Coordinates of C-alpha atoms in Angstrom, one line a residue:
M258 CA 60.8 56.2 0.3
D259 CA 60.4 52.9 -1.3
E260 CA 60.0 51.2 2.1
I261 CA 57.3 53.5 3.2
M262 CA 55.4 52.6 -0.3
N263 CA 56.1 49.0 0.3
S264 CA 54.7 49.2 3.9
R265 CA 51.7 50.8 2.7
S266 CA 51.1 48.2 0.0
Q267 CA 51.4 45.3 2.5
S268 CA 49.1 47.1 4.8
Q269 CA 46.6 47.6 1.8
E270 CA 46.8 43.8 1.0
V271 CA 46.3 42.7 4.5
F272 CA 43.3 45.1 4.8
E273 CA 41.9 43.6 1.7
R274 CA 42.2 40.1 2.7
V275 CA 40.6 40.7 6.0
W276 CA 37.8 42.7 4.3
A277 CA 37.2 40.1 1.6
R278 CA 36.8 37.4 4.6
V279 CA 34.3 39.6 6.2
M280 CA 32.5 40.9 3.2
G281 CA 33.1 38.1 0.8
S282 CA 34.9 38.3 -2.5
A283 CA 34.0 41.8 -3.3
A284 CA 36.8 44.4 -2.9
P285 CA 36.4 47.3 -0.3
Q286 CA 36.6 49.7 -3.0
T287 CA 33.9 48.1 -4.8
A288 CA 30.5 49.1 -3.1
A289 CA 27.6 47.0 -3.5
Q290 CA 25.4 48.4 -6.2
P291 CA 21.9 48.9 -5.1
Q292 CA 19.4 46.3 -6.6
P293 CA 16.7 47.9 -8.5
E294 CA 13.2 47.7 -6.7
P295 CA 10.9 45.3 -8.5
V296 CA 8.3 47.1 -10.2
S297 CA 5.0 46.5 -8.4
Q298 CA 2.4 44.9 -10.7
P299 CA -1.2 46.3 -10.3
A300 CA -3.4 44.3 -8.5
P301 CA -5.9 42.4 -10.7
E302 CA -9.3 44.2 -10.6
A303 CA -11.8 42.1 -8.6
Q304 CA -14.5 40.8 -10.8
P305 CA -18.0 41.5 -9.6
V306 CA -19.5 38.4 -7.9
M307 CA -22.9 37.7 -9.5
A308 CA -25.7 36.7 -7.1
P309 CA -27.0 33.3 -7.7
Q310 CA -30.1 33.3 -9.8
T311 CA -33.1 32.3 -8.1
M312 CA -35.8 30.3 -10.4
V313 CA -39.0 32.3 -10.0
A314 CA -41.9 29.9 -10.5
P315 CA -44.6 31.5 -13.1
P316 CA -47.6 32.6 -11.2
Q317 CA -50.3 30.1 -11.0
R318 CA -53.9 30.8 -11.9
P319 CA -56.2 30.7 -9.2
H320 CA -58.8 27.9 -9.3
P321 CA -62.2 29.2 -9.7
A322 CA -64.1 28.8 -6.5
P323 CA -66.8 26.2 -6.3
P324 CA -70.2 27.7 -6.4
R325 CA -71.6 28.3 -2.9
P326 CA -74.7 26.3 -2.2
Q327 CA -78.0 28.4 -2.2
P328 CA -79.5 28.6 1.3
Q329 CA -82.5 26.4 1.8
P330 CA -85.6 28.1 3.3
K331 CA -85.7 27.1 7.0
T332 CA -88.4 24.9 8.1
C333 CA -88.2 25.8 11.7
C334 CA -89.4 22.8 13.3
L335 CA -92.4 22.4 10.9
R336 CA -92.6 18.8 11.4
Q337 CA -92.9 19.2 15.3
Q338 CA -95.3 22.0 14.8
V339 CA -97.7 19.8 12.9
L340 CA -97.9 17.3 15.8
D341 CA -98.3 20.1 18.2
S342 CA -101.3 21.5 16.1
L343 CA -102.9 17.9 16.1
E344 CA -102.7 17.5 19.7
Q345 CA -104.2 20.8 20.4
W346 CA -107.0 19.8 17.9
Q347 CA -107.5 16.7 19.8
L348 CA -107.7 18.3 23.2
A349 CA -110.2 20.9 21.5
R350 CA -112.5 18.0 20.2
L351 CA -112.5 16.5 23.9
L352 CA -113.4 19.7 25.4
S353 CA -116.3 20.7 23.0
R354 CA -118.0 17.5 24.2
R355 CA -117.9 18.8 27.9
A356 CA -118.3 22.5 27.1
G357 CA -121.9 22.6 27.4
K358 CA -123.2 26.0 26.3
Q359 CA -119.6 26.6 25.1
S360 CA -119.7 23.6 22.6
R361 CA -120.1 25.5 19.5
Q362 CA -117.2 27.7 20.2
M363 CA -115.0 25.0 21.1
S364 CA -115.9 23.1 18.1
N365 CA -114.7 26.1 16.1
V366 CA -111.4 26.2 17.9
A367 CA -111.0 22.6 17.1
A368 CA -111.6 23.3 13.5
Q369 CA -109.1 25.9 13.4
L370 CA -106.5 24.0 14.9
H371 CA -107.1 21.1 12.2
Q372 CA -106.8 23.6 9.5
Q373 CA -103.6 24.9 11.3
A374 CA -102.2 21.3 11.1
K375 CA -103.1 20.9 7.6
Q376 CA -101.3 24.1 6.5
L377 CA -98.1 23.2 8.2
S378 CA -98.1 19.7 6.8
A379 CA -98.4 21.1 3.3
A380 CA -95.6 23.5 4.1
Y381 CA -93.3 20.7 5.4
F382 CA -94.1 18.8 2.3
L383 CA -93.1 21.5 0.1
Q384 CA -89.8 22.1 1.9
S385 CA -89.0 18.4 2.4
G386 CA -90.9 16.4 -0.2
V387 CA -92.0 14.1 2.7
R388 CA -95.7 13.8 3.7
Y389 CA -96.3 14.2 7.3
W390 CA -99.6 13.5 9.1
P391 CA -99.2 11.8 12.5
V392 CA -102.6 11.2 13.4
A393 CA -101.9 7.7 14.3
Q394 CA -99.3 8.9 16.9
L395 CA -101.8 11.0 18.8
T396 CA -102.5 9.7 22.4
A397 CA -105.6 10.6 24.6
P398 CA -104.9 13.9 26.3
R399 CA -104.9 14.0 30.0
M400 CA -107.6 16.4 31.2
T401 CA -109.2 16.3 34.8
T402 CA -111.7 19.1 34.5
Y403 CA -113.1 21.3 31.8
V404 CA -111.5 24.4 33.2
G405 CA -108.1 22.6 33.6
G406 CA -108.3 21.4 30.0
L407 CA -109.2 25.1 28.9
R408 CA -106.1 26.3 30.8
Q409 CA -103.8 23.7 29.1
L410 CA -105.2 24.6 25.7
Y411 CA -104.5 28.3 26.2
Q412 CA -101.0 27.8 27.3
R413 CA -100.2 25.5 24.4
N414 CA -101.6 27.8 22.3
Q415 CA -99.7 30.7 23.4
A416 CA -96.4 28.7 23.3
L417 CA -97.0 27.6 19.8
T418 CA -98.2 31.3 18.6
Q419 CA -94.9 32.6 20.1
E420 CA -92.9 30.0 18.0
F421 CA -94.6 31.0 14.8
Q422 CA -93.6 34.7 15.4
T423 CA -90.0 33.6 15.9
C424 CA -90.2 31.5 13.0
R425 CA -91.5 34.2 10.7
A426 CA -88.2 36.2 11.3
K427 CA -86.1 33.1 10.5
A428 CA -88.1 32.0 7.5
G429 CA -86.2 31.5 4.1
S430 CA -89.0 32.0 1.8
P431 CA -91.7 34.6 1.3
D432 CA -94.4 31.8 1.4
L433 CA -93.3 30.5 4.5
M434 CA -93.0 33.9 6.1
Q435 CA -96.5 34.8 5.0
L436 CA -97.7 31.6 6.6
Y437 CA -96.1 32.1 10.0
G438 CA -97.5 35.6 10.0
Q439 CA -101.0 34.4 9.4
L440 CA -100.8 31.4 11.8
A441 CA -99.3 33.9 14.6
Q442 CA -102.4 36.4 14.2
E443 CA -104.8 33.5 14.3
G444 CA -103.0 32.2 17.3
V445 CA -103.4 35.6 19.1
K446 CA -107.3 35.8 18.2
R447 CA -107.6 32.2 19.6
A448 CA -105.9 32.9 22.8
A449 CA -108.3 35.8 23.3
L450 CA -111.3 33.6 22.7
L451 CA -110.1 30.8 25.2
R452 CA -109.6 33.5 27.9
Q453 CA -113.1 34.9 27.2
L454 CA -114.4 31.2 27.5
L455 CA -112.5 30.6 30.8
E456 CA -113.8 33.8 32.1
Q457 CA -117.4 32.8 31.4
T458 CA -117.0 29.6 33.4
G459 CA -116.6 31.4 36.5
M460 CA -113.8 29.1 37.3

C-alpha cells in the first residue's frame, strides 16, 4: 500500500515538473484566474466645429448719380439752310431780271427767300450764339435759260421745304418747331407759284 502511494506521489511530481515547464511556474491545479476586462471609458463628445466667421463689409451708400445734361434744341443743319436760302435768293434775283412779264412775281419770290434766310440766321444765332450771314460766300448761279433757271429754283425749293418738314419733327424747342412749320408752309405755296410761272412760259 505504501508502495502504491509512493508511486503515485512520484508520478504526481513528474507530472507537475513537466507541466511547470510547459505552462511556466504555475501549478496545474492552479487555474489561471481570468483578468478583469478593462472598463471602457466613454468616448469624449465631439465639440461642434465653429464655421470660420466671414467679415461682412458694411453696405456702402451709393454715390448720387451726376445730373444728366439737359438736351439742347436741335439746330437741324440751320447753318446750311441759311446758305441754301441765300443761294436760292440770288438765283431768284437773276431770274427776275430775265422774267419779262413775270419780273414782279419773281422779285416777290426773291424777297421771300431773303426773308427766309434772315429768319434761319436769327434762329441759328439763338441756338449757337454765332452770327452767320454768308453773303460773301455766294457765287454766281449757273443758268443757261430762264426756263431752266425756273426749273432749278423749283427743285431746290422743294428739297429745302421737305427738309423743313423733317426738321420740324425733330426740333427741340417750340419756337424752332413753329419756325420750321411756317417755312414749310411758305415753301409749299412758293412751289405752286413757280410751277404756275413755268406753265405760263409755254416751255
